Coordinates of N, CA and C in Angstrom, one line a residue:
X1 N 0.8 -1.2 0.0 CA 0.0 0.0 0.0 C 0.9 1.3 0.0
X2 N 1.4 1.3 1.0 CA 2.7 2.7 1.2 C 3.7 2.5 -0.7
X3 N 4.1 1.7 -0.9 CA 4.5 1.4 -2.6 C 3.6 2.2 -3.5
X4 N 2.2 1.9 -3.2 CA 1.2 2.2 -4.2 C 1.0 3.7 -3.7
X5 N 1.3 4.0 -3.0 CA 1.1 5.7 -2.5 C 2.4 6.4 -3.0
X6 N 3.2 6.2 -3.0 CA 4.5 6.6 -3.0 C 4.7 6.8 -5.0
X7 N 4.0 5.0 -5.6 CA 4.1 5.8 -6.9 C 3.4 6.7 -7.5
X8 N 1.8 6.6 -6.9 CA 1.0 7.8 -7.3 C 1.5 9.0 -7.2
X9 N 2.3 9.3 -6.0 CA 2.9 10.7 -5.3 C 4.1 11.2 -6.7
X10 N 4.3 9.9 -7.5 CA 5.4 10.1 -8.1 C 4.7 10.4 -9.5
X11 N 4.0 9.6 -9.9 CA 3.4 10.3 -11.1 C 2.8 11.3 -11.1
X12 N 2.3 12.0 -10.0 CA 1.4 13.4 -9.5 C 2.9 14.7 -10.0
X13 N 4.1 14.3 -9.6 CA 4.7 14.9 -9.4 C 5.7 15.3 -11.0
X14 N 5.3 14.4 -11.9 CA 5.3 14.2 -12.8 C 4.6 14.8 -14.4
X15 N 3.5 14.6 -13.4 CA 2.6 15.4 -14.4 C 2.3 16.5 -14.7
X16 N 2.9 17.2 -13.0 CA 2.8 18.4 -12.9 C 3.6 18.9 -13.7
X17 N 4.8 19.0 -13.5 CA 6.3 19.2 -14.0 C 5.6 19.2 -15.8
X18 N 5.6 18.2 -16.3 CA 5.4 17.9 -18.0 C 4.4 19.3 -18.2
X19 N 2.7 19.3 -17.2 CA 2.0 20.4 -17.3 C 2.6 22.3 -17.3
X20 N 4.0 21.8 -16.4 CA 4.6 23.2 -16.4 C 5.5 23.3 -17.7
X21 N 5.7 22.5 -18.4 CA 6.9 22.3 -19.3 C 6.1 23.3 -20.7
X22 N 4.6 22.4 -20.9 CA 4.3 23.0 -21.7 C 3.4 23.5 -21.8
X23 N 3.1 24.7 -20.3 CA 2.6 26.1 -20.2 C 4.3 26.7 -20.5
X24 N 4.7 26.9 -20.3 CA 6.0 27.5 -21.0 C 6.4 27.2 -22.1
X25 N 6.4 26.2 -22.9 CA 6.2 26.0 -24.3 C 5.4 27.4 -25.0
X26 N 4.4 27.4 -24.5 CA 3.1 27.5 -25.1 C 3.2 29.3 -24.9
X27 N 4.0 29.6 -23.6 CA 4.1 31.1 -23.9 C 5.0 31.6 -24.4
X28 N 6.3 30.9 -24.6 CA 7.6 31.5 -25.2 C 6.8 31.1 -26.9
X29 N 6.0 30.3 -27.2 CA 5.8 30.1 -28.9 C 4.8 31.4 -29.0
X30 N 4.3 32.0 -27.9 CA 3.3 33.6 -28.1 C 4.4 34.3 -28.1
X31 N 5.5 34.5 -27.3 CA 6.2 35.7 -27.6 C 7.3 35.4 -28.8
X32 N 7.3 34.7 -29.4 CA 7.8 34.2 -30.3 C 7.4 34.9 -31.5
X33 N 5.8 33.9 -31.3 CA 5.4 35.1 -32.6 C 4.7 36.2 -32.9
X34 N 5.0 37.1 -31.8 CA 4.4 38.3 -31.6 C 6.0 39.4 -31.2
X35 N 7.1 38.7 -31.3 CA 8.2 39.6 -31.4 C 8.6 39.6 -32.8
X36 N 8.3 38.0 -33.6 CA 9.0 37.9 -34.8 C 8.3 38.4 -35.9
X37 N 6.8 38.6 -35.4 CA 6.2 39.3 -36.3 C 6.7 40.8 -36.7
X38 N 7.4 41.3 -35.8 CA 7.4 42.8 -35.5 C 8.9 42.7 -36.1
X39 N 10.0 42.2 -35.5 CA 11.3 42.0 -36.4 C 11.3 41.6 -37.7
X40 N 10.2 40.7 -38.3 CA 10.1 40.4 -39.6 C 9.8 41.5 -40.6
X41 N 9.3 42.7 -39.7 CA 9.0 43.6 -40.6 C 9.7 45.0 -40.5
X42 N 10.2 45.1 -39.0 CA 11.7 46.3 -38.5 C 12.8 46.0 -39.1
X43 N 13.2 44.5 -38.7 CA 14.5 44.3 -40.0 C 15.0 44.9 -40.8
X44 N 14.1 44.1 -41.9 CA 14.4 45.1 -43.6 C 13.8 46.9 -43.5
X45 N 12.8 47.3 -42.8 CA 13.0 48.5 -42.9 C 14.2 49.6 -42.1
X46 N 15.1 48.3 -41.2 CA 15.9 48.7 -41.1 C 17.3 48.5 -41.4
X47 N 17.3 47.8 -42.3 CA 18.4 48.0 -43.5 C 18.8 48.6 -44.2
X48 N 16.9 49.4 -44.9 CA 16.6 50.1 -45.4 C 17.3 51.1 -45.3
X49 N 17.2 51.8 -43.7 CA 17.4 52.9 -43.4 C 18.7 53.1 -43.3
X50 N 19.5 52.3 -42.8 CA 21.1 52.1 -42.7 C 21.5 52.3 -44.2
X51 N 20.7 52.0 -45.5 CA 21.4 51.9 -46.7 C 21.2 53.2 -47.4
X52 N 20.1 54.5 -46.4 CA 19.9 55.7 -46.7 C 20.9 56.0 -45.8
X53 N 21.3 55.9 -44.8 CA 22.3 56.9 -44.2 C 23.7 57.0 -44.9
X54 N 23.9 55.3 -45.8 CA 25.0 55.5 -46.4 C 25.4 56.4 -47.6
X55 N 23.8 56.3 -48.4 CA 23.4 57.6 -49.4 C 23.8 58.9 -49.3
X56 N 23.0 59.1 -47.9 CA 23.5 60.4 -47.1 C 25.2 60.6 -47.3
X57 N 25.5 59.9 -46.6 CA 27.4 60.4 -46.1 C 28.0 59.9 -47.9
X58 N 27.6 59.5 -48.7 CA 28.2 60.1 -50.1 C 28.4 60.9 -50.5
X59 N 26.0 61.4 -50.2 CA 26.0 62.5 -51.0 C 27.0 64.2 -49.7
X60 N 27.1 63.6 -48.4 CA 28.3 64.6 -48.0 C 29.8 64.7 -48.3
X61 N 29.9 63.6 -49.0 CA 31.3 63.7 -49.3 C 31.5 64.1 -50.4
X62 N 30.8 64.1 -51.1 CA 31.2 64.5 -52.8 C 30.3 65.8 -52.9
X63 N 29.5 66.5 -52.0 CA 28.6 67.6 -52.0 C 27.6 67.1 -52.9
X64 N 27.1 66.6 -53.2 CA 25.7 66.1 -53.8 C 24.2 66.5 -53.0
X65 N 24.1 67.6 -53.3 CA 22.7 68.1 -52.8 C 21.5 67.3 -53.0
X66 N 21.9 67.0 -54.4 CA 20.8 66.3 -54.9 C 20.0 64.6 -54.4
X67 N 21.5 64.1 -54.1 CA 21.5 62.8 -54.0 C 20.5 62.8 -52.4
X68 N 21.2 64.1 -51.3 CA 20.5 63.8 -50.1 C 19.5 64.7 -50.3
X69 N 18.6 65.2 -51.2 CA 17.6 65.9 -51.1 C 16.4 64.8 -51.5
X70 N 17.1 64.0 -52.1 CA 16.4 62.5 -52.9 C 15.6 62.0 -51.7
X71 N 16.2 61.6 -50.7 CA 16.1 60.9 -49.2 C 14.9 61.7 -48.7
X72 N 14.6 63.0 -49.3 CA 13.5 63.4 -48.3 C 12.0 63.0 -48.9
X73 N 11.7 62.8 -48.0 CA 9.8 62.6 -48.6 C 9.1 63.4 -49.5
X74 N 8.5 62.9 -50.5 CA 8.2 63.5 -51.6 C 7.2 64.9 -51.1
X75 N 6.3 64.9 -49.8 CA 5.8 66.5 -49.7 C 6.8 67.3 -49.0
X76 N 8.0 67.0 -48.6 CA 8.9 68.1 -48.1 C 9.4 68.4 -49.6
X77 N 9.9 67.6 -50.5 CA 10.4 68.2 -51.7 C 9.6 69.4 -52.3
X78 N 8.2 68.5 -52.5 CA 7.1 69.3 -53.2 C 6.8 71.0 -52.7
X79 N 7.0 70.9 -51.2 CA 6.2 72.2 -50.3 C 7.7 73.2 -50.0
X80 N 9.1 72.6 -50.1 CA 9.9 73.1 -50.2 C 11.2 73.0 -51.0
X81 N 11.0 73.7 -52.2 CA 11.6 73.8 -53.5 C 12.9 74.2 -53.1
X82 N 13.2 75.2 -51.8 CA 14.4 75.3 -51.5 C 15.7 74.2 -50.8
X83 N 14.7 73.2 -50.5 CA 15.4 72.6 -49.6 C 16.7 71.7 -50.5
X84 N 17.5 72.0 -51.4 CA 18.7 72.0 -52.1 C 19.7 72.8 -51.8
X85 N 19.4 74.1 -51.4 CA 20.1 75.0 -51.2 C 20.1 75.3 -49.7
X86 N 18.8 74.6 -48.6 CA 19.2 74.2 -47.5 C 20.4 73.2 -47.3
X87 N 20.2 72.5 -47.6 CA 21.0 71.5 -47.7 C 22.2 71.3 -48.0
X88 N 22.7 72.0 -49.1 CA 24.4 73.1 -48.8 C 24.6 73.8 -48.1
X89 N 23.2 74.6 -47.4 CA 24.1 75.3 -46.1 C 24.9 74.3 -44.9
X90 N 24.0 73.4 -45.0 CA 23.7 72.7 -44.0 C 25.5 71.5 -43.9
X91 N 25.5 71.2 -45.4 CA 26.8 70.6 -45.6 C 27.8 71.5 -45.0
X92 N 27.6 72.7 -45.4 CA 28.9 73.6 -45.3 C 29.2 73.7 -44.1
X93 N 28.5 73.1 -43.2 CA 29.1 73.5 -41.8 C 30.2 72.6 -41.0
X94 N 29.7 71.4 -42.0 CA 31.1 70.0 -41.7 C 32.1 70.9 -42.3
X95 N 33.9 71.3 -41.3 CA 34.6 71.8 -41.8 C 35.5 70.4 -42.3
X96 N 36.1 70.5 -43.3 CA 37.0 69.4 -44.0 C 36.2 68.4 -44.6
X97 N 36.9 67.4 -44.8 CA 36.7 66.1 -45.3 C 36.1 64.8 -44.8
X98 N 35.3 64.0 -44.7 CA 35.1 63.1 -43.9 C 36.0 62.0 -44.5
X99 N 36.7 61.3 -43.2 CA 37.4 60.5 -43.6 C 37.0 58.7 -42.7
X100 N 36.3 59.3 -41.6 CA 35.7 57.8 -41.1 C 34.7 58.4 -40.1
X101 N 33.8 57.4 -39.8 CA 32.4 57.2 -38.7 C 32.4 56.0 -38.5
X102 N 31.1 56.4 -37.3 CA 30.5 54.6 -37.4 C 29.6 54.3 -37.7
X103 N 29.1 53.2 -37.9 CA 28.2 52.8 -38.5 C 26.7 53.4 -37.7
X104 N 26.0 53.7 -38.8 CA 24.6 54.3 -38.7 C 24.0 53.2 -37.6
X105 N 23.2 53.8 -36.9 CA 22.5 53.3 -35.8 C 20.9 53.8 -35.7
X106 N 19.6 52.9 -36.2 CA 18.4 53.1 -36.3 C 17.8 52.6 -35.1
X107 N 16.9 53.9 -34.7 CA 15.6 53.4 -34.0 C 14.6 54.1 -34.2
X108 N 13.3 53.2 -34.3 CA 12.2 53.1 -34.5 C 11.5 53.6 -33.3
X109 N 10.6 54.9 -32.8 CA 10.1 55.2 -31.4 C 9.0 55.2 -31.5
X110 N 8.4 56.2 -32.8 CA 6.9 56.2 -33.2 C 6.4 54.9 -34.2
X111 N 6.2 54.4 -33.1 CA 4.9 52.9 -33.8 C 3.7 53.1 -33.4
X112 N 2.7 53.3 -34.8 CA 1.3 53.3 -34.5 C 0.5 52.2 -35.8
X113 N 0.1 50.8 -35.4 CA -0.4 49.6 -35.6 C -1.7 48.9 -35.5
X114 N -2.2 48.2 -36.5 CA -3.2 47.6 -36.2 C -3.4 46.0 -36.9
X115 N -4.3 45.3 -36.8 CA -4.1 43.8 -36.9 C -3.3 43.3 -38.2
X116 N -3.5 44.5 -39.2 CA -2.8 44.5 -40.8 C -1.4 45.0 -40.7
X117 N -0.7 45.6 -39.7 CA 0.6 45.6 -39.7 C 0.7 47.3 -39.0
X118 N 1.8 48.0 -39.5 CA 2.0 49.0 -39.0 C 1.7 50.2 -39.9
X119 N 0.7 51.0 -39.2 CA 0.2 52.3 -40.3 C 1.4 53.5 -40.3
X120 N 1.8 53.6 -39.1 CA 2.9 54.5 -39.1 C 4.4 53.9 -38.0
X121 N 5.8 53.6 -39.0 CA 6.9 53.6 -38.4 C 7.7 54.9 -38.7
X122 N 8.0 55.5 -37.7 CA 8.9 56.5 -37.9 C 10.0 56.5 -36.8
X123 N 11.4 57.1 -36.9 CA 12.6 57.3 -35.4 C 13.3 58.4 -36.5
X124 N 14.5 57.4 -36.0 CA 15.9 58.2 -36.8 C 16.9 57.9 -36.8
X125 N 17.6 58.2 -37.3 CA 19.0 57.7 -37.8 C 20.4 58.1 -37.1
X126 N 21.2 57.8 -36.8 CA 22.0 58.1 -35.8 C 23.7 57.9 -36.5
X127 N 24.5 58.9 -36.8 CA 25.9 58.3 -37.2 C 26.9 59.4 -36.6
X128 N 27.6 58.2 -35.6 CA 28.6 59.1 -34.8 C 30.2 59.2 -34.8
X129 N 30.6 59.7 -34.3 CA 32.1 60.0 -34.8 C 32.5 60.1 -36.2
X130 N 31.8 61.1 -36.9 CA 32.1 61.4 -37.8 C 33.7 62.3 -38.3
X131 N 34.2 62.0 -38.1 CA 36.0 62.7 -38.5 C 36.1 63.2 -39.6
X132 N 36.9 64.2 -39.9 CA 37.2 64.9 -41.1 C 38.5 65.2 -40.8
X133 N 38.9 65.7 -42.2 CA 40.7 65.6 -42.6 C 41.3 66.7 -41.9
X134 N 40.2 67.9 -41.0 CA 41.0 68.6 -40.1 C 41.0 68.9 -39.2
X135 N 40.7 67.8 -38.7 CA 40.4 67.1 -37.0 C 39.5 67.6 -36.3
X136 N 38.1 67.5 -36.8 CA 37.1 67.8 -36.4 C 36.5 66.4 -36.9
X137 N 35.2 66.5 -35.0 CA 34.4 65.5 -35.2 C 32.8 66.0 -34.8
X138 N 31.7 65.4 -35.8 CA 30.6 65.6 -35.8 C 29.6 64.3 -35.6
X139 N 28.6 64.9 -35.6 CA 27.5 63.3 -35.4 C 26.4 63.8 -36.4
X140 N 25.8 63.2 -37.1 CA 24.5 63.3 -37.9 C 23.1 62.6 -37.9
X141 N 22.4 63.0 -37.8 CA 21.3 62.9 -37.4 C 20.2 63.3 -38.2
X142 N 19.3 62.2 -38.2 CA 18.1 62.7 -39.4 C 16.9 61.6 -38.7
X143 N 15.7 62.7 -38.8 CA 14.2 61.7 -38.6 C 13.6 61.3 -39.5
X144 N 13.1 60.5 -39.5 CA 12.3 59.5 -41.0 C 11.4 58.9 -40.4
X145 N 10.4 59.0 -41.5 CA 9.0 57.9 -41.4 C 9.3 56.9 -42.7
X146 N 9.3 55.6 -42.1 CA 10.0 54.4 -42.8 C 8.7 53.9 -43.5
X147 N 7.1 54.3 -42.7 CA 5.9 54.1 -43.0 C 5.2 55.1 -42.6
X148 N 4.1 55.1 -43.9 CA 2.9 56.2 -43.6 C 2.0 55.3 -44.7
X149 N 0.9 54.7 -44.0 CA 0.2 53.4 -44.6 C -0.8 54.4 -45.7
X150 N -1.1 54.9 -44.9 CA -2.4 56.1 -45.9 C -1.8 56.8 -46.4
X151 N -0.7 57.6 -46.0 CA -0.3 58.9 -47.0 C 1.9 58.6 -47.3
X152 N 1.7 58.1 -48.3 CA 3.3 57.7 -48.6 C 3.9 58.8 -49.0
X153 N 3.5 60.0 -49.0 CA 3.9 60.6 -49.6 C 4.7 61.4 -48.3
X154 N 4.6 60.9 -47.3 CA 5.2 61.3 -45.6 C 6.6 60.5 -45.9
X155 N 6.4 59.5 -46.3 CA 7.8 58.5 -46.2 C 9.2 58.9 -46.9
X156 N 9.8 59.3 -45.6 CA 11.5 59.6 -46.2 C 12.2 60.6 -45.1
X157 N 13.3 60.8 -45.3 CA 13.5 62.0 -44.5 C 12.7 63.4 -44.2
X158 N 12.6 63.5 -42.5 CA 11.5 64.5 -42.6 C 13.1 65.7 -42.2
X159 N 14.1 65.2 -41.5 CA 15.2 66.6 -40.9 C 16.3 66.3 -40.9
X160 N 17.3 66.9 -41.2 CA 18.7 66.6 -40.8 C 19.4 67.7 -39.7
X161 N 19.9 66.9 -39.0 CA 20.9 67.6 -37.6 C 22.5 67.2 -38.0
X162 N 23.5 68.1 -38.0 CA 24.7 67.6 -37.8 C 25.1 68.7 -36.6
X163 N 26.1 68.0 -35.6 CA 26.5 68.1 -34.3 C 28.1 68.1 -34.4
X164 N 28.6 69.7 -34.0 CA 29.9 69.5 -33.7 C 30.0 69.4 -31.8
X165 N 30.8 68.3 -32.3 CA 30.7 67.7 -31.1 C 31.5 68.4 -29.2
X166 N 32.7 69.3 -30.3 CA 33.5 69.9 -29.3 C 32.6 71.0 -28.8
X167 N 32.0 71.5 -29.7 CA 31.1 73.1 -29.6 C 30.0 72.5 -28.9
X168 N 29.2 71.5 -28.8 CA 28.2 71.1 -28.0 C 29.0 70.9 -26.8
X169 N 29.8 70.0 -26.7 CA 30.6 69.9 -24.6 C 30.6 71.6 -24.3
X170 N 30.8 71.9 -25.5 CA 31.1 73.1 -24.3 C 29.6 74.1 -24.2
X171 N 28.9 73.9 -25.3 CA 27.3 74.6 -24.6 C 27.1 73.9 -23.5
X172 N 26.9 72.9 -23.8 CA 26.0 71.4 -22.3 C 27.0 72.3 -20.9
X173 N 28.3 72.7 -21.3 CA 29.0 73.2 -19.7 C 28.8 75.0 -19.7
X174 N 27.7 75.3 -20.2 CA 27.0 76.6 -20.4 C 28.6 78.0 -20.9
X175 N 29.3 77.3 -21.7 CA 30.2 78.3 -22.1 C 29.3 79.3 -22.6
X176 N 29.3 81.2 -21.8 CA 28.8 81.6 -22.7 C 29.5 82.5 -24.3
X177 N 30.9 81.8 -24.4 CA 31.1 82.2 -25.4 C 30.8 81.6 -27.0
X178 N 30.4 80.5 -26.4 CA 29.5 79.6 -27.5 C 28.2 79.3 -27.8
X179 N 27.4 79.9 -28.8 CA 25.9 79.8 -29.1 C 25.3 78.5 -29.4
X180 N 23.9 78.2 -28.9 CA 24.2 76.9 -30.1 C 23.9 76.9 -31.1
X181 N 23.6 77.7 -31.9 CA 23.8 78.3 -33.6 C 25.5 77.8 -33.7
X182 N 26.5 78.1 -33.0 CA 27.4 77.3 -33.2 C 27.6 76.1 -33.4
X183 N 27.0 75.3 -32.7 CA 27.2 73.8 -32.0 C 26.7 73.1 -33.4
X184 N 25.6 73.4 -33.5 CA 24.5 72.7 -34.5 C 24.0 73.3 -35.9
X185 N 23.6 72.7 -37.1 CA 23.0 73.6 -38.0 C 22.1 71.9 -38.3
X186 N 20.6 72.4 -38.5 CA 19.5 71.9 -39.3 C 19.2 72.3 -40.7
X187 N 18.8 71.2 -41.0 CA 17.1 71.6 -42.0 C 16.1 70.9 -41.6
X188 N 15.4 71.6 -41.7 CA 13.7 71.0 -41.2 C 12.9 71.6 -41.7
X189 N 11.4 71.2 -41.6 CA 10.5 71.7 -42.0 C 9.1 71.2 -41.3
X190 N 8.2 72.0 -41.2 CA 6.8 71.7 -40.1 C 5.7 70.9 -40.8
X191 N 6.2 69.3 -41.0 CA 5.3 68.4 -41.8 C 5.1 67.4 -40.6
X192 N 4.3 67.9 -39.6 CA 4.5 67.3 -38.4 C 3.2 66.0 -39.3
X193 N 3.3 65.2 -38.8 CA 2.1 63.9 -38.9 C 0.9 63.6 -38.2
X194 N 0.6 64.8 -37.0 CA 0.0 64.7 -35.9 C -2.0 64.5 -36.3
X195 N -1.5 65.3 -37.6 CA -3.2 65.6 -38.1 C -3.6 64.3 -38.5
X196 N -2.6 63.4 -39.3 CA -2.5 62.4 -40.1 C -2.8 61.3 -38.5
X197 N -1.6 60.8 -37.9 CA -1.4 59.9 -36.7 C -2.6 59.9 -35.7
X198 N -2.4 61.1 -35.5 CA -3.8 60.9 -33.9 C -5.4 60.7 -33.9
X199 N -5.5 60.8 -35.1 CA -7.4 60.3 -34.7 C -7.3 58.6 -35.1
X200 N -6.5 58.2 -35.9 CA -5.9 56.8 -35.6 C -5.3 56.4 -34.4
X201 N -4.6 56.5 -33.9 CA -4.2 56.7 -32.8 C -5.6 56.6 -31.7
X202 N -6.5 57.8 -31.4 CA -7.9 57.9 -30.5 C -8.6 56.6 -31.2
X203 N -8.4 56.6 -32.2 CA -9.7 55.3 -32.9 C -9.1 53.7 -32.2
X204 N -8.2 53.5 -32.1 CA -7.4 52.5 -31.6 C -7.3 52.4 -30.1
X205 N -7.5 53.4 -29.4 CA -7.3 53.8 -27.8 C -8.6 53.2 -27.6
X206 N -10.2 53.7 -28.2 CA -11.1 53.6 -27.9 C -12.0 52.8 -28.1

């Protein structure tokens, strides 16, 4: 009898164990595919993006306005005809040559989604230590919508930032002999997405 108790105790103990084995099966295969869903589709749009930043630091090395005015979204082009001639200012501020950086670095912040995939991806693009031939180092910086499911005409570069890097340490340590009109030069333009994003956005909350 004590034998016949002892093996039930053992198969109880058994079954349990197997029943915990595959409730954890069964949730790592949900986050499985509910992370690989989302990588299967950030991936390549971020390869994407890495293979525009490379576009980018050509069209800065060889001064090609054209090439990085390409990168921008077809209504920043359309609504600002000058943005070519931004865009040389904007070069002209890298003094020298670029001769090395690192590799572009993407993130994705603005994600707005629904059962069909993502209506809107947008972040930015990040490339640091940028060096030039007379010892000057900068960082560049640009935001993009990788997606705009309803209006593609959003998708591309919406701004570029480049950052001298010495001239910022010394704003961040409130030098007042340095502006940050020194530190930094943009182009941008006020094609915010807000009108587009947020009642998607409330429709989705609600």
């Amino acid at each position: 009898m004590e034998n016949e108790i002892k093996r039930l105790e053992k198969n109880k103990s058994v079954t349990i164990v197997v029943m915990l084995v595959i409730m954890l099966a069964i949730v790592l295969s949900a986050c499985t595919v509910l992370s690989g869903g989302d990588t299967e589709y950030v991936d390549p749009k971020t390869k994407e993006v890495i293979g525009q930043a490379k576009t980018m630091l050509q069209g800065v090395k060889s001064g090609d306005t054209e090439k990085i005015a390409n990168l921008f979204s077809p209504i920043a082009k359309e609504k600002h005809p000058e943005l070519e001639k931004d865009i040389k200012k904007w070069m002209g501020f890298i003094d020298g040559k670029i001769i090395s950086c690192d590799d572009p670095v993407v993130d994705f912040w603005d994600k707005t989604w629904d059962e069909d995939g993502y209506i809107i991806l947008g972040g930015s693009a990040e490339i640091d230590n940028v060096k030039t031939d007379t010892g000057k180092t900068y960082e560049i910086i640009y935001g993009l919508y990788a997606t705009v499911r309803d209006h593609p005409e959003y998708e591309g570069v919406t701004d570029l930032l480049v950052i001298d890097t010495e001239k910022q340490e010394q704003v961040n340590m409130e030098d007042k002999e340095i502006d940050l009109s020194d530190a930094q030069k943009s182009v941008g333009y006020d094609l915010s997405l807000i009108h587009i994003s947020e009642p998607t956005r409330l429709q989705l909350i609600s």
